[in-house]
CSV table of C-alpha atoms in Angstrom, one decimal:
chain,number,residue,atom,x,y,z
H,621,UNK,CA,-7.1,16.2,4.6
H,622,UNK,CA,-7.5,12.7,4.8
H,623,UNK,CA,-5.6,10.6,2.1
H,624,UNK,CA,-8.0,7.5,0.2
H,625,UNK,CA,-6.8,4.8,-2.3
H,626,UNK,CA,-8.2,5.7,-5.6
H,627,UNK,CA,-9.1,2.3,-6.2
H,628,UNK,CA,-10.3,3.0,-10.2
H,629,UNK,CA,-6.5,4.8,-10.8
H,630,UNK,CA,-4.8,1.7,-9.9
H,631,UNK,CA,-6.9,-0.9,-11.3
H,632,UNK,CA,-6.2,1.6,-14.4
H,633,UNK,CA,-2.4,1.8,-13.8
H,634,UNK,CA,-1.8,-1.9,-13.0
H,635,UNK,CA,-3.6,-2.6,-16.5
H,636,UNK,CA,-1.5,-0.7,-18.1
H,637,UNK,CA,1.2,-1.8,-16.5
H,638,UNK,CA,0.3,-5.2,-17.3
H,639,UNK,CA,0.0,-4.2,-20.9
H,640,UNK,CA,3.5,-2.6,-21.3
H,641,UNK,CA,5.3,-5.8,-19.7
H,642,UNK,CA,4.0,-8.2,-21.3
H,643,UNK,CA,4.2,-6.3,-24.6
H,644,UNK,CA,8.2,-6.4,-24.2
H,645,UNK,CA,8.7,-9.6,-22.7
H,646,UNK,CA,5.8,-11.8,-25.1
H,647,UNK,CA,7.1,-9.9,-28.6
H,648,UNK,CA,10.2,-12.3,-28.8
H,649,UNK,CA,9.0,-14.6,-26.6
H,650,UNK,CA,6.2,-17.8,-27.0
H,651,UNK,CA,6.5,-18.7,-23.0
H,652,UNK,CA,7.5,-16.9,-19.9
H,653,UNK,CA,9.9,-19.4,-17.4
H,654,UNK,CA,10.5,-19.3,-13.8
H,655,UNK,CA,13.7,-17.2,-13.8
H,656,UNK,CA,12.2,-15.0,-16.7
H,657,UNK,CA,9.3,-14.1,-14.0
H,658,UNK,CA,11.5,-13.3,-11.6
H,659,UNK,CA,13.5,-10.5,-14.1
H,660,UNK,CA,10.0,-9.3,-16.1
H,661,UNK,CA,10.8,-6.1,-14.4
H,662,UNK,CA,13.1,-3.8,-12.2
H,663,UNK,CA,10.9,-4.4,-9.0
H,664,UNK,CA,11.8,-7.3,-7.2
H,665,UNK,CA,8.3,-7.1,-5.0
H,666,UNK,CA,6.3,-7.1,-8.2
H,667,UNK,CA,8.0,-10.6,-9.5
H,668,UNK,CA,7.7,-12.0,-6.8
H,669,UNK,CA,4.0,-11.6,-6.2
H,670,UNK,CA,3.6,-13.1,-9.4
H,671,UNK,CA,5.3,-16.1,-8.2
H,672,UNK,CA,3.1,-16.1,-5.3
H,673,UNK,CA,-0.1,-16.2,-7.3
H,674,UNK,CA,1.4,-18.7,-9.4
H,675,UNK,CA,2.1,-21.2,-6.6
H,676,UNK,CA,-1.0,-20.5,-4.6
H,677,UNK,CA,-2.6,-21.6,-8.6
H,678,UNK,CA,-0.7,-24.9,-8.2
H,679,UNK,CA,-1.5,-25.4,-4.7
H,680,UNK,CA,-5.3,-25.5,-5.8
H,681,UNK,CA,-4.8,-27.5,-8.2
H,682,UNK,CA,-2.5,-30.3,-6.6
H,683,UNK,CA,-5.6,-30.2,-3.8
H,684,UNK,CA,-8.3,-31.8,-5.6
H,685,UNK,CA,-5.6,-35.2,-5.9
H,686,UNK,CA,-8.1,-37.1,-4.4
H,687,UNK,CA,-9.1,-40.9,-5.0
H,688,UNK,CA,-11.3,-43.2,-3.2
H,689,UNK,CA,-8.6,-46.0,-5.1
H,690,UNK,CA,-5.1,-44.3,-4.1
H,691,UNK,CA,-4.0,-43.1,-0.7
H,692,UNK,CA,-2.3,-40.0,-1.6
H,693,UNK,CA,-1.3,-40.0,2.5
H,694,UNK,CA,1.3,-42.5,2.0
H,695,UNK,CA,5.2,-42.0,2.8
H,696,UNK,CA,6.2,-43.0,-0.3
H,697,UNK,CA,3.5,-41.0,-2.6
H,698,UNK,CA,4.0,-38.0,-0.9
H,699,UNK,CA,7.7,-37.9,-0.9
H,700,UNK,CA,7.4,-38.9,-4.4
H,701,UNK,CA,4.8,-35.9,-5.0
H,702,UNK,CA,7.5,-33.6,-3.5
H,703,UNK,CA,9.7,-34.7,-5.9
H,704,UNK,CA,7.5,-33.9,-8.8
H,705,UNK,CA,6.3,-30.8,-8.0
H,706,UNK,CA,10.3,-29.6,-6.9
H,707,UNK,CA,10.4,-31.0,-10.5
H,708,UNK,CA,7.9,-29.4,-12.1
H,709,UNK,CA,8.5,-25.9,-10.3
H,710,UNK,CA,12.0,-25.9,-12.1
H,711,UNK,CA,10.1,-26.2,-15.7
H,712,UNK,CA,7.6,-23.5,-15.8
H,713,UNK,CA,6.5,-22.0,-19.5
H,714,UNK,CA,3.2,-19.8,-19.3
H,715,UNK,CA,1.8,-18.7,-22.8
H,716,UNK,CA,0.6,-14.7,-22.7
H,717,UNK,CA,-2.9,-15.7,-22.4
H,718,UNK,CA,-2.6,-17.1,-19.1
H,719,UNK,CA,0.7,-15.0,-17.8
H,720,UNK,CA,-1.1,-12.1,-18.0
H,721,UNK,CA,-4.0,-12.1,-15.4
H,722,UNK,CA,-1.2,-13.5,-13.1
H,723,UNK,CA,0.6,-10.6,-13.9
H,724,UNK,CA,-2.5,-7.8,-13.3
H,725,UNK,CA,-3.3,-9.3,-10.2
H,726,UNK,CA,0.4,-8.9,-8.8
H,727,UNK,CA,0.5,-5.7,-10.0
H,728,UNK,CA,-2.8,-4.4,-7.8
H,729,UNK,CA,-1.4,-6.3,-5.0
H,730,UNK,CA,1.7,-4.3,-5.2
H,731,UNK,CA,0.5,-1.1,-5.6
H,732,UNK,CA,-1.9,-2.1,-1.9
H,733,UNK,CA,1.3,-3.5,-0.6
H,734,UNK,CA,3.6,-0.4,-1.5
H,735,UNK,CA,0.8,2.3,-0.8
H,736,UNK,CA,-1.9,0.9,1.4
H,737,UNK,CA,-0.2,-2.3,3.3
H,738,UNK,CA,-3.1,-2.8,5.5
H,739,UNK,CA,-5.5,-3.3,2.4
H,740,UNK,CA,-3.0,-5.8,1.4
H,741,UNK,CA,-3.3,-7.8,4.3
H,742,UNK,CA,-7.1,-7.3,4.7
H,743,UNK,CA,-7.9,-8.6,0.8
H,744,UNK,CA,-5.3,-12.0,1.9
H,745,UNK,CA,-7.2,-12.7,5.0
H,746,UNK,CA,-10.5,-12.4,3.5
H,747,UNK,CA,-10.3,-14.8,0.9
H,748,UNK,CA,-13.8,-15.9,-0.2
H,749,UNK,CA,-12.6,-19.1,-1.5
H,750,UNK,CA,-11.7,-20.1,1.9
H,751,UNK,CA,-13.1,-19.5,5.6
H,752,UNK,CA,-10.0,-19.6,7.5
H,753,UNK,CA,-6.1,-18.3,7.8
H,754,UNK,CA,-3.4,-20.8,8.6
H,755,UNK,CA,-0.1,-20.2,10.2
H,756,UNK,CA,1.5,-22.1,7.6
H,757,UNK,CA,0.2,-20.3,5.0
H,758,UNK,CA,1.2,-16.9,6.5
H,759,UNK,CA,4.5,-18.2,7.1
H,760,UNK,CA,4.8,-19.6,3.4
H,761,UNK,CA,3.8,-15.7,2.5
H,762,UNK,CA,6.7,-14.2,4.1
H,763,UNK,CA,8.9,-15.9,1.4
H,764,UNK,CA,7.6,-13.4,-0.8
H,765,UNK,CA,6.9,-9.8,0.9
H,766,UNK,CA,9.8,-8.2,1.2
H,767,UNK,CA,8.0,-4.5,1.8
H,768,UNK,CA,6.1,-3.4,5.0
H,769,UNK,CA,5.8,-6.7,6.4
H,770,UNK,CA,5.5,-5.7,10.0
H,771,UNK,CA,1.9,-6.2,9.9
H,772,UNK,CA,2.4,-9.8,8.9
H,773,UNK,CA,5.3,-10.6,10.9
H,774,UNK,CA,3.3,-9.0,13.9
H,775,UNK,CA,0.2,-11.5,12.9
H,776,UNK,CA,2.2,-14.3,12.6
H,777,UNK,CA,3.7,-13.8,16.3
H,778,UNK,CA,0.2,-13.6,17.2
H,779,UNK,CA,-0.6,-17.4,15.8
H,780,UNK,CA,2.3,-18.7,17.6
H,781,UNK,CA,1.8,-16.8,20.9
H,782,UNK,CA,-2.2,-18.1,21.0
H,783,UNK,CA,-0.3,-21.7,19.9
H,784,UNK,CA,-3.0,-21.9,16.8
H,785,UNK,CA,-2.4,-23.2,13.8
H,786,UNK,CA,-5.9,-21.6,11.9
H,787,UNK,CA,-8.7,-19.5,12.6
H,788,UNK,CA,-11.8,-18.4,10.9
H,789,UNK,CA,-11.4,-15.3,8.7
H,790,UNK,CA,-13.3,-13.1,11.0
H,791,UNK,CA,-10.7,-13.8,14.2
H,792,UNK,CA,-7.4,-12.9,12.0
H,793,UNK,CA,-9.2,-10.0,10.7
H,794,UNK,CA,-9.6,-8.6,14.3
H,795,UNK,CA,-6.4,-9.5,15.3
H,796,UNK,CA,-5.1,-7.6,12.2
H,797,UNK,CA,-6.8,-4.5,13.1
H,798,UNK,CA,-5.9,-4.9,16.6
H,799,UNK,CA,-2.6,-4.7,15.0
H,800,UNK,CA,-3.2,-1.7,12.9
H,801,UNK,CA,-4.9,0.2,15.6
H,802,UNK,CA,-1.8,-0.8,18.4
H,803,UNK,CA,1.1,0.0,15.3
H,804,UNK,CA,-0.2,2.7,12.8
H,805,UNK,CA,1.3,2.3,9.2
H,806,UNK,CA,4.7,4.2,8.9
H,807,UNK,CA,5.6,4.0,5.4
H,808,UNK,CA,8.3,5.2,2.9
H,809,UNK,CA,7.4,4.5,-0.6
H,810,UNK,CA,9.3,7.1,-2.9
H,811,UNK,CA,11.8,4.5,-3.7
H,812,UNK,CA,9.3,2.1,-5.2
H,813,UNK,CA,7.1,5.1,-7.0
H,814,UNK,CA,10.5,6.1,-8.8
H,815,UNK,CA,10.8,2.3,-9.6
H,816,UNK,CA,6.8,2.1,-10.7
H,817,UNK,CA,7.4,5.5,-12.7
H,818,UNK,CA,10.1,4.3,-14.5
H,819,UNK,CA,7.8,1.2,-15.9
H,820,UNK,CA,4.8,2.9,-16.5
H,821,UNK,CA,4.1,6.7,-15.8
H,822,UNK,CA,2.9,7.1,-12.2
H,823,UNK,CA,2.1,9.6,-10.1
H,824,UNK,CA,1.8,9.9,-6.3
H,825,UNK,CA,-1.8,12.4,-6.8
H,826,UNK,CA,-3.1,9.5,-8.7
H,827,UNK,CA,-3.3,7.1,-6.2
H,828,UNK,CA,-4.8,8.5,-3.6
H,829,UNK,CA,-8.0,11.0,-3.1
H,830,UNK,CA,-7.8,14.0,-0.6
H,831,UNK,CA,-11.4,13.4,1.7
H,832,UNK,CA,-12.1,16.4,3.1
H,833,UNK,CA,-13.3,15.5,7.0
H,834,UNK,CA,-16.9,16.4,8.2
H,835,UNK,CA,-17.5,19.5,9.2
H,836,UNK,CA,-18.1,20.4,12.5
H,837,UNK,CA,-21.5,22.4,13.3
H,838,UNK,CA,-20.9,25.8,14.1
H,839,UNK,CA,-21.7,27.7,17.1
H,840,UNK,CA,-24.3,29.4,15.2
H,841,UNK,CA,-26.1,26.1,14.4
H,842,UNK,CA,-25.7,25.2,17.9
H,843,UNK,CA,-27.6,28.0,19.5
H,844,UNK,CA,-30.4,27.7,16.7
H,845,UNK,CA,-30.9,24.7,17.8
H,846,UNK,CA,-30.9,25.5,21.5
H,847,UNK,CA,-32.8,28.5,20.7
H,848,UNK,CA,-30.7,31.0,22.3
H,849,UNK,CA,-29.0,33.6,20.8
H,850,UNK,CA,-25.2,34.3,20.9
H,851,UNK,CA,-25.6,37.5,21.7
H,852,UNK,CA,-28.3,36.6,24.7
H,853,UNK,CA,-26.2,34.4,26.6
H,854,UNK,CA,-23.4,35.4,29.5
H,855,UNK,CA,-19.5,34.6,28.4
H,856,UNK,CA,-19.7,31.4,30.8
H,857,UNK,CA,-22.8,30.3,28.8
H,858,UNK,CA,-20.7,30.9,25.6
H,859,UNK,CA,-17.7,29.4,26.7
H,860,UNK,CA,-19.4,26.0,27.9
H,861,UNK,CA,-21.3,25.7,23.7
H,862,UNK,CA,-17.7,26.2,22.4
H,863,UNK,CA,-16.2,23.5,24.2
H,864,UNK,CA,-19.3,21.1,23.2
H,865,UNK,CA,-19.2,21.8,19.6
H,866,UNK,CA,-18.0,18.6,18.1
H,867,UNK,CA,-20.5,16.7,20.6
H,868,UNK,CA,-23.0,16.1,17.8
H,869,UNK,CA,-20.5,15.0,15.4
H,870,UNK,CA,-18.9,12.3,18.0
H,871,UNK,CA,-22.5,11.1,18.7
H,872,UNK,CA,-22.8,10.7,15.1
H,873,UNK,CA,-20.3,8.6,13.9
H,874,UNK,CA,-21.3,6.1,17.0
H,875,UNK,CA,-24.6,5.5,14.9
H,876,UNK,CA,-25.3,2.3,13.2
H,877,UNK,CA,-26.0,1.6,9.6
H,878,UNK,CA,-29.5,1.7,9.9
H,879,UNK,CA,-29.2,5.3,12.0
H,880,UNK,CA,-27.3,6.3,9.5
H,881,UNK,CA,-30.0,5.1,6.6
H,882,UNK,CA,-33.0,6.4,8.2
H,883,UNK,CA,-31.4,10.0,8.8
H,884,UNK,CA,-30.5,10.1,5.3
H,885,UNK,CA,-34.4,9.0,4.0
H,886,UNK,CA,-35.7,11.6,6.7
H,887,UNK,CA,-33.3,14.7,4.7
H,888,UNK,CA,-34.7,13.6,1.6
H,889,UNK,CA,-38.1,14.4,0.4
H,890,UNK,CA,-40.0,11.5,0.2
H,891,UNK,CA,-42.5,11.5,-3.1
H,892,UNK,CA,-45.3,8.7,-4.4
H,893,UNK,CA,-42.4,7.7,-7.2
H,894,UNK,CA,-39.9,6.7,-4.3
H,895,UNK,CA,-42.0,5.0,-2.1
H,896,UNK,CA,-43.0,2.5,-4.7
H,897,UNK,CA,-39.8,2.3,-5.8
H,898,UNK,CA,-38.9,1.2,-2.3
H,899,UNK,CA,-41.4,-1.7,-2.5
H,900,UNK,CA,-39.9,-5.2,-1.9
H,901,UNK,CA,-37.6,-6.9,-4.1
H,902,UNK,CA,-37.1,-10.6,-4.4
H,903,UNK,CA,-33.6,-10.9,-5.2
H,904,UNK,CA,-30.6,-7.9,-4.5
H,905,UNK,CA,-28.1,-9.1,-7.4
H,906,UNK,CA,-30.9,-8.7,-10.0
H,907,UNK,CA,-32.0,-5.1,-9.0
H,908,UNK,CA,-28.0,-4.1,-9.2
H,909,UNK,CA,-27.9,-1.9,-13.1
H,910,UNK,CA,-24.7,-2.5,-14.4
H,911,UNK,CA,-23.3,0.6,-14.1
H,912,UNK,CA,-24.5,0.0,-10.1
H,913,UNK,CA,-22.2,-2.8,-9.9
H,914,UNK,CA,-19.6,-1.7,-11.7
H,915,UNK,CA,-19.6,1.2,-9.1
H,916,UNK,CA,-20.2,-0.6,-5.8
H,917,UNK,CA,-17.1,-3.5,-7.4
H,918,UNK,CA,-14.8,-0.7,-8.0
H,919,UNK,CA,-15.9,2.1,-5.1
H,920,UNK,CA,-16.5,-0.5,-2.4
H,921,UNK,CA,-14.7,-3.5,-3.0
H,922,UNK,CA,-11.6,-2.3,-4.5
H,923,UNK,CA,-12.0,-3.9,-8.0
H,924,UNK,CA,-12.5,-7.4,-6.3
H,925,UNK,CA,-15.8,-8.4,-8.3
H,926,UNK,CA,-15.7,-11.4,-6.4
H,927,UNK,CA,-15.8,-10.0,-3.0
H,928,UNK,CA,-19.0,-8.3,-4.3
H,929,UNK,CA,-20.5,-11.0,-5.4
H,930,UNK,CA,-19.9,-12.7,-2.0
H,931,UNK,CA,-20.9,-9.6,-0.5
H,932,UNK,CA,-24.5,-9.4,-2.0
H,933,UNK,CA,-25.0,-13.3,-1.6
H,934,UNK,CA,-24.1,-12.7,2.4
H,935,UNK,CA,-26.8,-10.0,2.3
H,936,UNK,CA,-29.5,-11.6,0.5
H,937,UNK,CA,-29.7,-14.0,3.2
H,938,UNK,CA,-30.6,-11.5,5.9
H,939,UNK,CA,-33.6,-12.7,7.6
H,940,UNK,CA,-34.0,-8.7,8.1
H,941,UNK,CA,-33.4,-5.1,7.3
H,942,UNK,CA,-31.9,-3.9,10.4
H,943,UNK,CA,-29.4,-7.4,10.6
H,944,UNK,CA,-28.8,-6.7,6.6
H,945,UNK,CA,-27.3,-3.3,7.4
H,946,UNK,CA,-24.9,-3.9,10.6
H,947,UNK,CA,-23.7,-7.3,8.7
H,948,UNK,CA,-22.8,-4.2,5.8
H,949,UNK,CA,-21.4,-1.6,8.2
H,950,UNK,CA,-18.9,-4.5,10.4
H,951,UNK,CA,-18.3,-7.1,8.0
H,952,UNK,CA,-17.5,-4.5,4.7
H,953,UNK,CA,-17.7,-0.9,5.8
H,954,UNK,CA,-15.5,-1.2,8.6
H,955,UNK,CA,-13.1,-3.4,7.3
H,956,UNK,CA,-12.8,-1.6,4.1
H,957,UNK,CA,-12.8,2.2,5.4
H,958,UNK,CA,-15.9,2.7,4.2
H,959,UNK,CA,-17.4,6.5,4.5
H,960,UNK,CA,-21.3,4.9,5.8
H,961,UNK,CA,-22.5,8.8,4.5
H,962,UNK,CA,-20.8,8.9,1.1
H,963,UNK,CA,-23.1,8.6,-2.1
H,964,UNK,CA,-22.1,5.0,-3.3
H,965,UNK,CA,-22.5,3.7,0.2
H,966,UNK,CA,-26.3,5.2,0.6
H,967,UNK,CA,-26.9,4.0,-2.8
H,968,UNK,CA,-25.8,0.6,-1.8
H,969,UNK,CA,-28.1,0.6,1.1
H,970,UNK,CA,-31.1,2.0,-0.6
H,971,UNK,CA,-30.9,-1.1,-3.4
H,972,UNK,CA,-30.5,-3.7,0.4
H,973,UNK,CA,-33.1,-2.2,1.6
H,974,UNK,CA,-36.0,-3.2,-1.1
H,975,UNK,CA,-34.9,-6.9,0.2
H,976,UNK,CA,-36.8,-6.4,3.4
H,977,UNK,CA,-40.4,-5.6,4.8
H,978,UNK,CA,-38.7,-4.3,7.9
């Protein structure tokens, strides 16, 4: 059996988690300070993912210092900007309000980065507020990962050994995967579900979902569809159908999204009520129920809402079906670990393909 995050268990544990900290720390507390973040609970990785969505906050937001009256570029003004934000870094106080979605969004990143590293990395490198990865900022992560980190480490040698200092998302995402596919996740995380367990009850069965792999066609289906019985044909005959069993399966999975689409329409019965419900649509977002979306957000996207919504914008500017569904199946399916046959994955196709006449 194949193990899968159970993305909905730990958005729901890393709310509650969320809930239980900043109960104890906010009920005799008004702020939260920098050295307070760093002890709001017994895992070291947790605080200091906080810290890193805190600073990547202020990095924004010290960005748009821009003036067409002050050069910001200066010697002087940026060593003096240095010195006020090593200032300011030393006097953080964060009200509850705004602590805590800094605090659920550590908390999901931990629980990718403990259990599912290479979900981790995928979710940093494609960032939809920006189009490409830089060294630097790669190198300014590694101050706070201290868990499986061989994947970064091994993407960072990878920048300095092409002598780049940025690429588009796309690139570091293959190198990533090139990285996955050459070093296979070996993790250990017993120590840190103890540690997890101890905050806020956890489980190992909730976090991930057993997938049961297709099955492969029996011998019987195989002579059916050969027409020739078992029973008719010599042992060689036999032996040589045994061997080439799985054949149809491996062909299978080598199909494209829009293989994979029509297959499923031409196993469903087709009725007057469908095919007008498969008439054109104008815009993909609008013809998404809520319960759809909330779904595809949590299913496909791993709770990010705004990878979805980046997602569907991406698609809606297909110029056709057929680009519409391999942009789905390489940009999301593959890089999430889609299943292209499971129901919420059809489902999402069926709704992108209303967009399109062909």
């Amino acid at each position: 059996m194949e193990n899968k995050l159970n993305h909905a268990a730990i958005e729901a544990y890393a709310t509650g988690l969320t809930k239980k900290l900043s109960q104890d720390f906010f009920s005799t507390a008004d702020v939260i300070r920098g050295e307070e973040i760093l002890a709001i609970s017994p895992v070291k990785q947790l605080n200091l993912l906080i810290i890193k969505n805190l600073f990547q906050k202020w990095k924004k937001e010290t960005s748009k210092l821009q003036s067409p009256y002050f050069n910001y570029e200066a010697a002087a003004v940026d060593e003096a900007f240095q010195q006020f934000v090593n200032t300011l870094s030393k006097n953080i106080a964060i009200k509850k309000s705004h602590f805590d979605p800094l605090l659920l969004k550590a908390a999901k990143e931990t629980m990718y980065l403990v259990f599912k590293p290479f979900a981790f990395y995928s979710k940093e490198i494609n960032n939809p507020e920006k189009s490409r990865v830089a060294l630097s900022e790669l190198q300014d992560m590694r101050k706070y990962i201290k868990v499986n980190d061989a994947m970064l480490l091994a993407l960072i040698k990878r920048f300095q050994e092409e002598e780049l200092k940025e690429v588009f998302n796309d690139e570091a995402f293959s190198w990533l995967e090139e990285i996955y596919e050459q070093h296979p996740e070996k993790i250990s995380y017993a120590n840190m579900l103890q540690q997890l367990n101890e905050i806020h009850a956890l489980e190992e069965h909730q976090i991930f979902l057993e997938v049961a792999p297709p099955a492969a066609p029996s011998a019987e289906v195989e002579e059916e569809r050969s027409g020739i019985e078992l029973s008719e044909a010599g042992p060689s005959e036999i032996q040589k159908r045994q061997v080439t069993v799985a054949s149809p399966v491996q062909k299978e999975e080598k199909r494209t999204a829009t293989q994979l689409y029509e297959q499923h329409l031409q196993n469903n019965v087709t009725t007057l009520a469908d095919i007008h419900s498969k008439r054109p649509i104008e815009n993909i977002k609008k013809h998404i129920s809520i319960n759809q979306r909330f779904m595809f957000v949590n299913e496909l996207f791993e709770g990010n809402a705004d990878a979805f919504n980046q997602a569907v914008d991406t698609l809606d500017q297909c110029k056709t079906k057929s680009e519409a569904m391999e942009l789905l199946s390489d940009r999301y399916g593959n890089r999430n670990g889609w299943d292209m046959e499971s129901e919420e994955v059809i489902e999402f196709m069926d709704i992108i393909s209303k967009r399109y006449h062909q």
